[in-house]
Amino acid sequence: SQTKDVYVNLKQRIVAVELKEGQTLSNDTVKDLIKDAGYEVTSIEISEHPVAHIKADFEATKQEAK
């Protein structure tokens, strides 16, 4: 597997994928995988942040909204 970590938040409409060191994954592959799962890709952003950091940000936002 090329992935180190994955975070999916359907309510916030985000999928974050962290690759293992030295691995690559094309935007087209990501789009195809998400489309095959029945969803639409509206944009792709590349980030240097690990998935754990992205997840923590979204979880903190969710807690603040309560």
Coordinates of C-alpha atoms in Angstrom, one line a residue:
S1 CA 0.0 0.0 0.0
Q2 CA 1.2 3.5 -0.8
T3 CA -0.8 5.1 2.0
K4 CA 0.5 5.8 5.5
D5 CA -2.8 7.3 6.8
V6 CA -6.2 8.3 5.5
Y7 CA -8.9 10.6 7.0
V8 CA -12.5 10.8 5.6
N9 CA -15.1 13.2 6.9
L10 CA -18.2 13.0 4.7
K11 CA -20.0 15.8 6.7
Q12 CA -17.2 18.2 5.9
R13 CA -16.7 16.7 2.4
I14 CA -13.0 16.0 2.9
V15 CA -10.6 13.1 2.2
A16 CA -7.0 13.4 3.3
V17 CA -4.4 10.9 2.2
E18 CA -0.9 10.7 3.6
L19 CA 1.5 8.7 1.5
K20 CA 4.4 6.6 2.7
E21 CA 7.9 8.1 2.2
G22 CA 8.9 8.0 -1.4
Q23 CA 5.4 7.1 -2.7
T24 CA 3.4 9.0 -5.2
L25 CA -0.3 9.1 -6.2
S26 CA -1.6 11.0 -9.1
N27 CA -4.6 13.3 -8.9
D28 CA -6.3 11.2 -11.6
T29 CA -6.0 8.1 -9.5
V30 CA -7.4 9.9 -6.5
K31 CA -10.3 11.2 -8.6
D32 CA -11.0 7.7 -10.0
L33 CA -11.0 6.1 -6.6
I34 CA -13.4 8.6 -5.1
K35 CA -15.6 8.5 -8.2
D36 CA -15.7 4.7 -8.0
A37 CA -16.9 5.0 -4.4
G38 CA -19.9 7.1 -5.6
Y39 CA -18.6 10.6 -4.8
E40 CA -17.6 13.6 -6.8
V41 CA -14.3 15.4 -6.5
T42 CA -14.6 19.2 -6.5
S43 CA -11.0 20.0 -5.8
I44 CA -7.7 18.6 -4.8
E45 CA -5.2 20.4 -2.6
I46 CA -1.7 19.2 -1.8
S47 CA -0.5 19.8 1.8
E48 CA 2.7 19.1 3.7
H49 CA 0.6 18.5 6.9
P50 CA 0.3 15.0 8.1
V51 CA -3.2 13.5 8.2
A52 CA -3.3 13.5 12.0
H53 CA -2.9 17.3 11.9
I54 CA -5.7 17.8 9.3
K55 CA -8.0 15.5 11.3
A56 CA -7.2 17.3 14.6
D57 CA -8.1 20.6 12.9
F58 CA -11.4 19.3 11.6
E59 CA -12.3 17.6 15.0
A60 CA -11.5 20.8 16.9
T61 CA -13.7 22.8 14.5
K62 CA -16.5 20.3 15.2
Q63 CA -16.1 20.6 18.9
E64 CA -16.2 24.4 18.7
A65 CA -19.4 24.3 16.8
K66 CA -21.2 22.5 19.7

